[in-house]
Amino acid sequence: MINVAVLGYGTVGSGVVEVLTTNSDSIAKRAGDTINIKYVLDLRDFPGEPIEKVLVHDFDTIINDDEIDIVIEAMGGTEPAYTFAKASLERGKSYCTSNKELVAKYGPELLELAKEKGKNFLFEASVGGGIPIIRPLNQSLTADEIMEITGILNGTTNFILTKMSKEGLTFDEVLKEAQELGYAERNPAADVEGYDACRKIAILSSLAYGKHVDYEEIYTEGITKITDTDFKYGEKLGLTIKLFGKSKRVGDKFYAMVAPFMISSDNPLYSVNDVLNGILVKGNVIGDVMFYGAGAGKLPTASAVVADVVDAAKHIKTNIMTLWSSKKLNLDDIKNSEKRFFVRLKGDAKERETELKEIFGDIKVITLDDVKGEFGVITPVMSEAKYEEAASKASGIITRIRVESV
Ligand code: HSE
């Protein structure tokens, strides 16, 4: 019997208990042993609930119990998660977590500690909710040099953008719904400002390129400035808007960013809607591979956590090698990266076209019948630096959104 402790009985933690209980037989077959939930740690009481019998309020009970083989953490935040993860691994317990803040910040250190102890630090659920993406990067796409990762990595913002696009709802109405459905972070800024997607692309990029990508160095822009008018222009152009976490290898340079992008229906990520996530990985040998599924929510996330528990149980005495060096990957300034830009400007399109062609080059102009006093343009492909230089010469810019060319 493998004894486990679950830290945190919130959305994901309670999902983990539910999955381990509901699928106990098939999980035991796959793990090669029964998984027994010996403790659940939470500050709260749950009177009348079955977990009452195993509920503890003190981490010391867990860490001092030599029968605990695997600690499962679903609390979020770097503290006390980091202290708990370190203590667990030091005491020879494997650690499975859905906590992307912890993984993005302390991933290499905790992986190193797990290796030293012959145990495992596993974090499949930290990116893409229920989608297997960490294990494929570690164990399946190992013949390739990963050239590029583009992901819709945040379920909440994808849910919001999809509803804004399809139902014309306001940002605030949809955010509330996402929170009620248990998709959103406790602090909604983590979702809507792109911080959550930033940590996730940092984790994926670190695994893909083998060196530590510091999330604090990734340019990050959220979706708070996206409006229904942007979607109207998008509709006319056959484009929709998605929040992307992206990283790319260009020669010996690496770029990473999080930002809303306008994308066309040719893009495989175009139809990734609602709370679903999609991750497009480009390898130099395999070409494009796409991963798709539920990116947030209780049971999908719990499914990924429990898959890690099964893996930890199967490798109870061996460390699973993960290539993520603590050596930092130097990211190049995104100002040098190139793309098209969609720009909304005040004024009359006909009157300003010549002036704007002189500033931006060969632009495409878009006007909307029901939106007066402004128009849109799509620029040619240019570097972010060139765009900024040009934009500083153009008056009346309302907004700009990057355009992903396929
Ligand atoms: N708030 C996150 C999301 C949860 O919406 O994707 C899953 O990491």
Tab-separated table of C-alpha atoms and ligand atoms in Angstrom:
chain	number	residue	atom	x	y	z
A	1	MET	CA	0.000	0.000	0.000
A	2	ILE	CA	1.236	3.489	-0.894
A	3	ASN	CA	0.205	6.147	1.627
A	4	VAL	CA	-0.408	9.656	0.409
A	5	ALA	CA	-1.265	12.985	2.015
A	6	VAL	CA	-3.223	15.696	0.215
A	7	LEU	CA	-2.316	19.289	1.105
A	8	GLY	CA	-5.300	21.587	0.529
A	9	TYR	CA	-8.944	20.561	0.200
A	10	GLY	CA	-10.024	23.301	-2.203
A	11	THR	CA	-11.161	22.852	-5.790
A	12	VAL	CA	-8.212	20.734	-6.952
A	13	GLY	CA	-7.489	18.966	-3.642
A	14	SER	CA	-11.081	17.784	-3.267
A	15	GLY	CA	-10.963	16.705	-6.920
A	16	VAL	CA	-7.862	14.616	-6.207
A	17	VAL	CA	-9.633	12.891	-3.300
A	18	GLU	CA	-12.658	12.286	-5.538
A	19	VAL	CA	-10.582	10.822	-8.387
A	20	LEU	CA	-8.510	8.600	-6.059
A	21	THR	CA	-11.717	7.341	-4.449
A	22	THR	CA	-13.869	6.914	-7.569
A	23	ASN	CA	-11.193	5.198	-9.672
A	24	SER	CA	-9.355	3.430	-6.846
A	25	ASP	CA	-9.378	-0.014	-8.529
A	26	SER	CA	-8.120	1.041	-11.937
A	27	ILE	CA	-5.587	3.403	-10.335
A	28	ALA	CA	-4.280	0.555	-8.123
A	29	LYS	CA	-3.827	-1.644	-11.214
A	30	ARG	CA	-1.907	1.063	-13.036
A	31	ALA	CA	0.175	2.080	-10.013
A	32	GLY	CA	0.899	-1.538	-9.106
A	33	ASP	CA	-0.296	-0.911	-5.549
A	34	THR	CA	-3.251	0.525	-3.641
A	35	ILE	CA	-3.128	4.278	-3.043
A	36	ASN	CA	-4.365	5.113	0.430
A	37	ILE	CA	-5.260	8.677	1.427
A	38	LYS	CA	-3.875	8.744	4.959
A	39	TYR	CA	-4.203	12.489	5.538
A	40	VAL	CA	-5.842	15.580	4.098
A	41	LEU	CA	-4.399	18.857	5.354
A	42	ASP	CA	-6.582	21.950	5.487
A	43	LEU	CA	-7.048	24.806	7.920
A	44	ARG	CA	-10.812	24.379	7.763
A	45	ASP	CA	-13.045	21.699	9.266
A	46	PHE	CA	-15.421	19.673	7.123
A	47	PRO	CA	-17.987	18.309	9.574
A	48	GLY	CA	-19.949	15.335	8.276
A	49	GLU	CA	-17.738	14.853	5.199
A	50	PRO	CA	-15.958	11.508	4.714
A	51	ILE	CA	-12.530	13.201	4.770
A	52	GLU	CA	-13.175	14.262	8.358
A	53	LYS	CA	-11.572	10.987	9.482
A	54	VAL	CA	-8.263	11.807	7.772
A	55	LEU	CA	-8.316	15.599	8.183
A	56	VAL	CA	-5.341	17.197	9.931
A	57	HIS	CA	-4.491	20.839	10.506
A	58	ASP	CA	-0.782	20.462	11.052
A	59	PHE	CA	1.824	19.632	8.398
A	60	ASP	CA	4.140	18.152	11.061
A	61	THR	CA	1.810	15.146	11.403
A	62	ILE	CA	2.434	14.401	7.723
A	63	ILE	CA	6.139	15.132	7.510
A	64	ASN	CA	6.903	13.117	10.642
A	65	ASP	CA	4.970	10.068	9.446
A	66	ASP	CA	7.432	7.709	7.766
A	67	GLU	CA	4.541	5.782	6.227
A	68	ILE	CA	3.741	8.707	3.910
A	69	ASP	CA	5.341	7.991	0.532
A	70	ILE	CA	3.840	10.743	-1.601
A	71	VAL	CA	2.737	14.259	-0.720
A	72	ILE	CA	0.163	15.787	-3.068
A	73	GLU	CA	-0.110	19.551	-2.991
A	74	ALA	CA	-2.994	21.585	-4.349
A	75	MET	CA	-2.730	24.767	-2.327
A	76	GLY	CA	-1.179	27.257	-4.760
A	77	GLY	CA	1.185	30.112	-3.915
A	78	THR	CA	4.873	29.793	-3.171
A	79	GLU	CA	4.544	29.658	0.621
A	80	PRO	CA	4.075	27.466	2.523
A	81	ALA	CA	4.178	25.215	-0.570
A	82	TYR	CA	7.939	25.652	-1.071
A	83	THR	CA	8.693	24.847	2.581
A	84	PHE	CA	6.410	21.797	2.408
A	85	ALA	CA	7.896	20.592	-0.897
A	86	LYS	CA	11.468	20.932	0.337
A	87	ALA	CA	10.717	19.233	3.650
A	88	SER	CA	8.843	16.398	1.915
A	89	LEU	CA	11.632	15.652	-0.556
A	90	GLU	CA	14.307	15.929	2.141
A	91	ARG	CA	12.416	13.325	4.154
A	92	GLY	CA	12.284	10.995	1.135
A	93	LYS	CA	8.699	11.625	0.072
A	94	SER	CA	7.823	12.280	-3.560
A	95	TYR	CA	5.888	15.485	-4.219
A	96	CYS	CA	3.126	15.889	-6.825
A	97	THR	CA	1.772	19.376	-7.350
A	98	SER	CA	-0.564	21.458	-9.475
A	99	ASN	CA	1.111	24.631	-8.199
A	100	LYS	CA	2.523	26.605	-11.132
A	101	GLU	CA	3.842	29.449	-8.954
A	102	LEU	CA	5.942	26.923	-7.039
A	103	VAL	CA	7.143	25.117	-10.170
A	104	ALA	CA	7.965	28.276	-12.142
A	105	LYS	CA	10.002	29.694	-9.259
A	106	TYR	CA	11.609	26.661	-7.636
A	107	GLY	CA	11.354	23.956	-10.337
A	108	PRO	CA	15.090	23.359	-10.928
A	109	GLU	CA	15.948	23.380	-7.213
A	110	LEU	CA	13.175	20.933	-6.274
A	111	LEU	CA	13.955	18.662	-9.244
A	112	GLU	CA	17.599	18.577	-8.151
A	113	LEU	CA	16.616	17.738	-4.582
A	114	ALA	CA	14.289	14.965	-5.781
A	115	LYS	CA	17.138	13.522	-7.887
A	116	GLU	CA	19.524	13.629	-4.932
A	117	LYS	CA	17.012	11.728	-2.811
A	118	GLY	CA	16.008	9.229	-5.533
A	119	LYS	CA	12.429	10.540	-5.325
A	120	ASN	CA	10.212	12.526	-7.686
A	121	PHE	CA	8.945	16.050	-8.034
A	122	LEU	CA	6.089	15.898	-10.539
A	123	PHE	CA	3.917	18.729	-11.826
A	124	GLU	CA	1.832	17.643	-14.824
A	125	ALA	CA	-1.190	19.634	-13.590
A	126	SER	CA	0.747	22.895	-13.325
A	127	VAL	CA	0.280	23.608	-17.047
A	128	GLY	CA	-2.754	22.909	-19.210
A	129	GLY	CA	-4.972	21.488	-16.430
A	130	GLY	CA	-5.851	17.945	-17.510
A	131	ILE	CA	-3.814	18.018	-20.756
A	132	PRO	CA	-0.720	15.840	-20.743
A	133	ILE	CA	2.025	18.261	-21.793
A	134	ILE	CA	4.802	18.049	-19.172
A	135	ARG	CA	5.281	14.301	-19.617
A	136	PRO	CA	5.220	14.520	-23.449
A	137	LEU	CA	7.880	17.261	-23.357
A	138	ASN	CA	10.004	15.219	-20.921
A	139	GLN	CA	9.541	11.775	-22.290
A	140	SER	CA	8.055	11.782	-25.788
A	141	LEU	CA	9.431	14.701	-27.781
A	142	THR	CA	12.975	13.864	-26.788
A	143	ALA	CA	14.224	13.262	-30.344
A	144	ASP	CA	13.474	16.836	-31.306
A	145	GLU	CA	14.923	20.258	-30.801
A	146	ILE	CA	11.862	22.249	-29.790
A	147	MET	CA	11.707	25.335	-31.980
A	148	GLU	CA	8.509	26.975	-30.800
A	149	ILE	CA	5.665	26.641	-28.289
A	150	THR	CA	2.436	28.589	-28.648
A	151	GLY	CA	-0.247	27.968	-26.095
A	152	ILE	CA	-3.658	29.041	-24.943
A	153	LEU	CA	-2.609	28.345	-21.388
A	154	ASN	CA	-5.238	30.041	-19.260
A	155	GLY	CA	-8.754	28.622	-19.169
A	156	THR	CA	-10.321	31.662	-17.498
A	157	THR	CA	-9.189	34.172	-20.113
A	158	ASN	CA	-10.044	31.803	-22.952
A	159	PHE	CA	-13.508	31.386	-21.441
A	160	ILE	CA	-13.858	35.177	-21.208
A	161	LEU	CA	-12.596	35.870	-24.742
A	162	THR	CA	-14.804	33.133	-26.207
A	163	LYS	CA	-17.931	34.472	-24.488
A	164	MET	CA	-17.096	38.059	-25.476
A	165	SER	CA	-16.618	36.928	-29.053
A	166	LYS	CA	-19.657	34.674	-29.369
A	167	GLU	CA	-22.191	36.167	-26.972
A	168	GLY	CA	-21.199	39.841	-26.869
A	169	LEU	CA	-21.078	39.749	-23.059
A	170	THR	CA	-19.032	42.224	-21.048
A	171	PHE	CA	-15.698	41.322	-19.523
A	172	ASP	CA	-16.964	41.584	-15.922
A	173	GLU	CA	-20.048	39.412	-16.473
A	174	VAL	CA	-17.970	36.596	-17.894
A	175	LEU	CA	-15.206	36.826	-15.276
A	176	LYS	CA	-17.822	36.333	-12.560
A	177	GLU	CA	-19.099	33.201	-14.303
A	178	ALA	CA	-15.559	31.792	-14.646
A	179	GLN	CA	-14.977	32.380	-10.929
A	180	GLU	CA	-18.218	30.590	-10.049
A	181	LEU	CA	-17.199	27.631	-12.195
A	182	GLY	CA	-13.925	27.306	-10.232
A	183	TYR	CA	-11.625	28.177	-13.156
A	184	ALA	CA	-10.256	31.492	-11.955
A	185	GLU	CA	-7.385	32.124	-9.560
A	186	ARG	CA	-8.179	33.599	-6.152
A	187	ASN	CA	-6.812	36.872	-7.429
A	188	PRO	CA	-8.402	37.374	-10.867
A	189	ALA	CA	-5.481	39.608	-11.916
A	190	ALA	CA	-3.375	36.439	-12.137
A	191	ASP	CA	-5.626	35.292	-14.985
A	192	VAL	CA	-6.662	38.496	-16.755
A	193	GLU	CA	-3.275	40.245	-16.560
A	194	GLY	CA	-1.574	37.161	-18.014
A	195	TYR	CA	0.572	36.277	-14.967
A	196	ASP	CA	-0.759	32.709	-14.820
A	197	ALA	CA	-0.047	32.124	-18.532
A	198	CYS	CA	3.389	33.687	-17.994
A	199	ARG	CA	4.354	31.131	-15.351
A	200	LYS	CA	3.025	28.331	-17.531
A	201	ILE	CA	4.988	29.339	-20.647
A	202	ALA	CA	8.076	29.729	-18.414
A	203	ILE	CA	7.642	26.128	-17.204
A	204	LEU	CA	7.072	24.731	-20.714
A	205	SER	CA	9.966	26.710	-22.173
A	206	SER	CA	12.343	25.611	-19.405
A	207	LEU	CA	11.485	21.978	-20.139
A	208	ALA	CA	11.617	22.451	-23.904
A	209	TYR	CA	14.957	24.266	-24.004
A	210	GLY	CA	16.492	22.572	-20.931
A	211	LYS	CA	17.520	25.773	-19.131
A	212	HIS	CA	15.670	27.878	-16.595
A	213	VAL	CA	13.385	30.525	-18.082
A	214	ASP	CA	12.764	33.175	-15.450
A	215	TYR	CA	9.096	34.144	-15.650
A	216	GLU	CA	9.926	37.595	-14.368
A	217	GLU	CA	11.821	38.266	-17.595
A	218	ILE	CA	8.899	37.378	-19.871
A	219	TYR	CA	7.052	40.314	-21.437
A	220	THR	CA	3.449	39.901	-20.234
A	221	GLU	CA	0.298	41.666	-21.388
A	222	GLY	CA	-3.196	40.557	-20.331
A	223	ILE	CA	-6.663	40.889	-21.846
A	224	THR	CA	-8.079	43.744	-19.782
A	225	LYS	CA	-7.854	46.211	-22.657
A	226	ILE	CA	-9.631	43.958	-25.172
A	227	THR	CA	-13.118	45.252	-25.999
A	228	ASP	CA	-16.138	44.157	-27.994
A	229	THR	CA	-15.114	46.646	-30.730
A	230	ASP	CA	-11.834	44.766	-31.222
A	231	PHE	CA	-13.868	41.615	-31.811
A	232	LYS	CA	-16.016	43.475	-34.376
A	233	TYR	CA	-12.911	44.371	-36.399
A	234	GLY	CA	-11.693	40.805	-35.915
A	235	GLU	CA	-14.947	39.419	-37.271
A	236	LYS	CA	-14.690	41.591	-40.393
A	237	LEU	CA	-11.123	40.389	-40.924
A	238	GLY	CA	-11.959	36.719	-40.219
A	239	LEU	CA	-9.770	36.860	-37.106
A	240	THR	CA	-10.426	36.094	-33.467
A	241	ILE	CA	-8.478	37.129	-30.377
A	242	LYS	CA	-6.670	34.664	-28.108
A	243	LEU	CA	-4.287	35.125	-25.194
A	244	PHE	CA	-1.076	33.340	-26.158
A	245	GLY	CA	1.917	32.287	-24.159
A	246	LYS	CA	4.679	31.923	-26.737
A	247	SER	CA	8.322	31.067	-26.881
A	248	LYS	CA	10.488	30.657	-29.916
A	249	ARG	CA	14.016	29.749	-30.877
A	250	VAL	CA	15.377	31.838	-33.744
A	251	GLY	CA	18.932	30.757	-34.552
A	252	ASP	CA	20.685	30.922	-31.202
A	253	LYS	CA	18.226	33.448	-29.753
A	254	PHE	CA	15.128	32.742	-27.629
A	255	TYR	CA	12.046	34.913	-27.311
A	256	ALA	CA	9.129	34.523	-24.906
A	257	MET	CA	6.018	36.572	-24.347
A	258	VAL	CA	2.404	36.545	-23.175
A	259	ALA	CA	-0.043	38.765	-25.062
A	260	PRO	CA	-3.388	38.761	-26.868
A	261	PHE	CA	-3.010	37.866	-30.539
A	262	MET	CA	-5.413	38.136	-33.459
A	263	ILE	CA	-5.391	34.822	-35.279
A	264	SER	CA	-7.035	33.462	-38.408
A	265	SER	CA	-9.053	30.271	-38.823
A	266	ASP	CA	-5.982	28.640	-40.439
A	267	ASN	CA	-4.335	28.608	-37.024
A	268	PRO	CA	-4.913	25.268	-35.213
A	269	LEU	CA	-5.517	27.226	-31.991
A	270	TYR	CA	-8.413	29.215	-33.542
A	271	SER	CA	-11.050	26.691	-32.465
A	272	VAL	CA	-9.752	26.224	-28.924
A	273	ASN	CA	-12.670	27.782	-27.096
A	274	ASP	CA	-14.211	28.164	-23.636
A	275	VAL	CA	-12.141	26.824	-20.751
A	276	LEU	CA	-10.190	24.562	-23.103
A	277	ASN	CA	-6.472	25.014	-23.555
A	278	GLY	CA	-4.414	24.197	-26.622
A	279	ILE	CA	-0.659	23.943	-26.925
A	280	LEU	CA	1.072	23.840	-30.282
A	281	VAL	CA	4.636	22.555	-30.155
A	282	LYS	CA	6.969	22.773	-33.133
A	283	GLY	CA	9.882	20.343	-33.228
A	284	ASN	CA	12.660	20.415	-35.794
A	285	VAL	CA	12.040	16.771	-36.701
A	286	ILE	CA	8.400	16.040	-35.864
A	287	GLY	CA	6.939	19.351	-37.114
A	288	ASP	CA	3.766	20.546	-35.391
A	289	VAL	CA	2.123	18.632	-32.535
A	290	MET	CA	-0.980	19.936	-30.817
A	291	PHE	CA	-2.222	19.176	-27.301
A	292	TYR	CA	-5.831	20.012	-26.503
A	293	GLY	CA	-8.184	19.600	-23.554
A	294	ALA	CA	-9.624	21.047	-20.369
A	295	GLY	CA	-7.175	23.626	-19.057
A	296	ALA	CA	-8.786	24.266	-15.692
A	297	GLY	CA	-11.461	22.918	-13.389
A	298	LYS	CA	-11.650	20.462	-10.538
A	299	LEU	CA	-11.670	17.026	-12.134
A	300	PRO	CA	-9.504	17.627	-15.238
A	301	THR	CA	-6.771	19.147	-13.062
A	302	ALA	CA	-7.174	16.385	-10.473
A	303	SER	CA	-6.837	13.805	-13.256
A	304	ALA	CA	-3.381	15.188	-14.125
A	305	VAL	CA	-2.345	15.288	-10.451
A	306	VAL	CA	-3.429	11.686	-9.909
A	307	ALA	CA	-1.577	10.595	-13.069
A	308	ASP	CA	1.548	11.995	-11.383
A	309	VAL	CA	0.713	10.060	-8.217
A	310	VAL	CA	0.502	6.873	-10.298
A	311	ASP	CA	3.881	7.701	-11.881
A	312	ALA	CA	5.418	8.445	-8.474
A	313	ALA	CA	4.044	5.130	-7.160
A	314	LYS	CA	5.491	3.251	-10.145
A	315	HIS	CA	8.858	4.920	-9.536
A	316	ILE	CA	8.785	4.823	-5.770
A	317	LYS	CA	12.526	4.098	-5.587
A	318	THR	CA	13.757	5.773	-8.767
A	319	ASN	CA	14.050	9.309	-9.931
A	320	ILE	CA	12.509	10.111	-13.319
A	321	MET	CA	15.071	12.261	-15.146
A	322	THR	CA	13.846	15.735	-16.054
A	323	LEU	CA	16.056	18.115	-18.026
A	324	TRP	CA	15.644	21.547	-16.440
A	325	SER	CA	18.964	23.044	-15.505
A	326	SER	CA	19.133	25.871	-12.980
A	327	LYS	CA	21.337	27.676	-15.540
A	328	LYS	CA	19.389	30.629	-16.857
A	329	LEU	CA	18.205	30.787	-20.459
A	330	ASN	CA	18.938	34.269	-21.771
A	331	LEU	CA	15.864	35.659	-23.473
A	332	ASP	CA	16.343	38.133	-26.273
A	333	ASP	CA	14.442	41.430	-26.171
A	334	ILE	CA	11.051	40.964	-27.842
A	335	LYS	CA	11.630	44.330	-29.508
A	336	ASN	CA	13.692	42.369	-32.039
A	337	SER	CA	10.877	39.888	-32.800
A	338	GLU	CA	8.730	40.455	-35.861
A	339	LYS	CA	5.023	40.320	-36.562
A	340	ARG	CA	2.074	42.276	-37.985
A	341	PHE	CA	0.053	44.635	-35.793
A	342	PHE	CA	-3.640	45.529	-35.869
A	343	VAL	CA	-4.000	49.192	-34.907
A	344	ARG	CA	-7.191	51.179	-34.210
A	345	LEU	CA	-6.886	54.900	-34.881
A	346	LYS	CA	-9.101	57.937	-34.463
A	347	GLY	CA	-10.248	59.870	-37.510
A	348	ASP	CA	-11.268	59.142	-41.074
A	349	ALA	CA	-9.620	56.260	-42.891
A	350	LYS	CA	-9.616	57.958	-46.324
A	351	GLU	CA	-8.125	61.173	-44.953
A	352	ARG	CA	-5.345	59.406	-43.053
A	353	GLU	CA	-4.398	56.525	-45.360
A	354	THR	CA	-1.518	58.298	-47.166
A	355	GLU	CA	-0.028	59.595	-43.921
A	356	LEU	CA	-0.232	56.136	-42.311
A	357	LYS	CA	1.292	54.422	-45.364
A	358	GLU	CA	4.273	56.730	-45.031
A	359	ILE	CA	4.610	55.823	-41.343
A	360	PHE	CA	3.889	52.077	-41.323
A	361	GLY	CA	4.417	51.005	-44.948
A	362	ASP	CA	1.923	48.940	-46.908
A	363	ILE	CA	-1.096	48.874	-44.558
A	364	LYS	CA	-4.490	47.241	-45.003
A	365	VAL	CA	-7.379	49.511	-43.908
A	366	ILE	CA	-10.560	48.222	-42.223
A	367	THR	CA	-13.656	50.252	-41.457
A	368	LEU	CA	-16.829	49.216	-39.657
A	369	ASP	CA	-20.262	50.519	-40.677
A	370	ASP	CA	-21.495	50.764	-37.087
A	371	VAL	CA	-18.347	52.221	-35.498
A	372	LYS	CA	-17.818	55.886	-36.323
A	373	GLY	CA	-14.859	58.211	-35.789
A	374	GLU	CA	-12.240	55.495	-36.003
A	375	PHE	CA	-10.852	52.792	-38.270
A	376	GLY	CA	-8.341	49.953	-38.158
A	377	VAL	CA	-5.188	49.077	-40.056
A	378	ILE	CA	-3.041	45.977	-40.308
A	379	THR	CA	0.644	46.767	-40.656
A	380	PRO	CA	3.180	44.807	-42.660
A	381	VAL	CA	5.464	42.436	-40.732
A	382	MET	CA	7.836	44.570	-38.676
A	383	SER	CA	9.873	44.281	-35.492
A	384	GLU	CA	8.308	45.438	-32.229
A	385	ALA	CA	10.970	48.168	-32.113
A	386	LYS	CA	10.071	49.396	-35.620
A	387	TYR	CA	6.377	49.307	-34.708
A	388	GLU	CA	6.965	51.411	-31.592
A	389	GLU	CA	9.017	53.901	-33.546
A	390	ALA	CA	6.293	54.164	-36.210
A	391	ALA	CA	3.480	54.303	-33.638
A	392	SER	CA	5.140	57.240	-31.890
A	393	LYS	CA	4.703	59.215	-35.135
A	394	ALA	CA	1.028	58.323	-35.635
A	395	SER	CA	-1.488	60.351	-33.653
A	396	GLY	CA	-4.768	59.031	-32.265
A	397	ILE	CA	-3.874	55.362	-31.681
A	398	ILE	CA	-6.695	53.798	-29.645
A	399	THR	CA	-5.242	50.332	-29.277
A	400	ARG	CA	-2.983	47.791	-30.947
A	401	ILE	CA	-3.108	44.015	-30.972
A	402	ARG	CA	-0.434	41.713	-32.354
A	403	VAL	CA	-1.412	39.561	-35.320
A	404	GLU	CA	-0.172	35.992	-35.563
A	405	SER	CA	0.699	35.082	-39.122
A	406	VAL	CA	0.463	31.394	-39.952
B	1	HSE	N1	-6.835	29.941	-13.344
B	1	HSE	C1	-6.219	28.932	-14.126
B	1	HSE	C2	-6.839	28.979	-15.512
B	1	HSE	C3	-6.442	27.597	-13.499
B	1	HSE	O1	-7.860	29.646	-15.681
B	1	HSE	O2	-6.299	28.386	-16.436
B	1	HSE	C4	-5.647	26.485	-14.109
B	1	HSE	O3	-4.270	26.686	-13.988
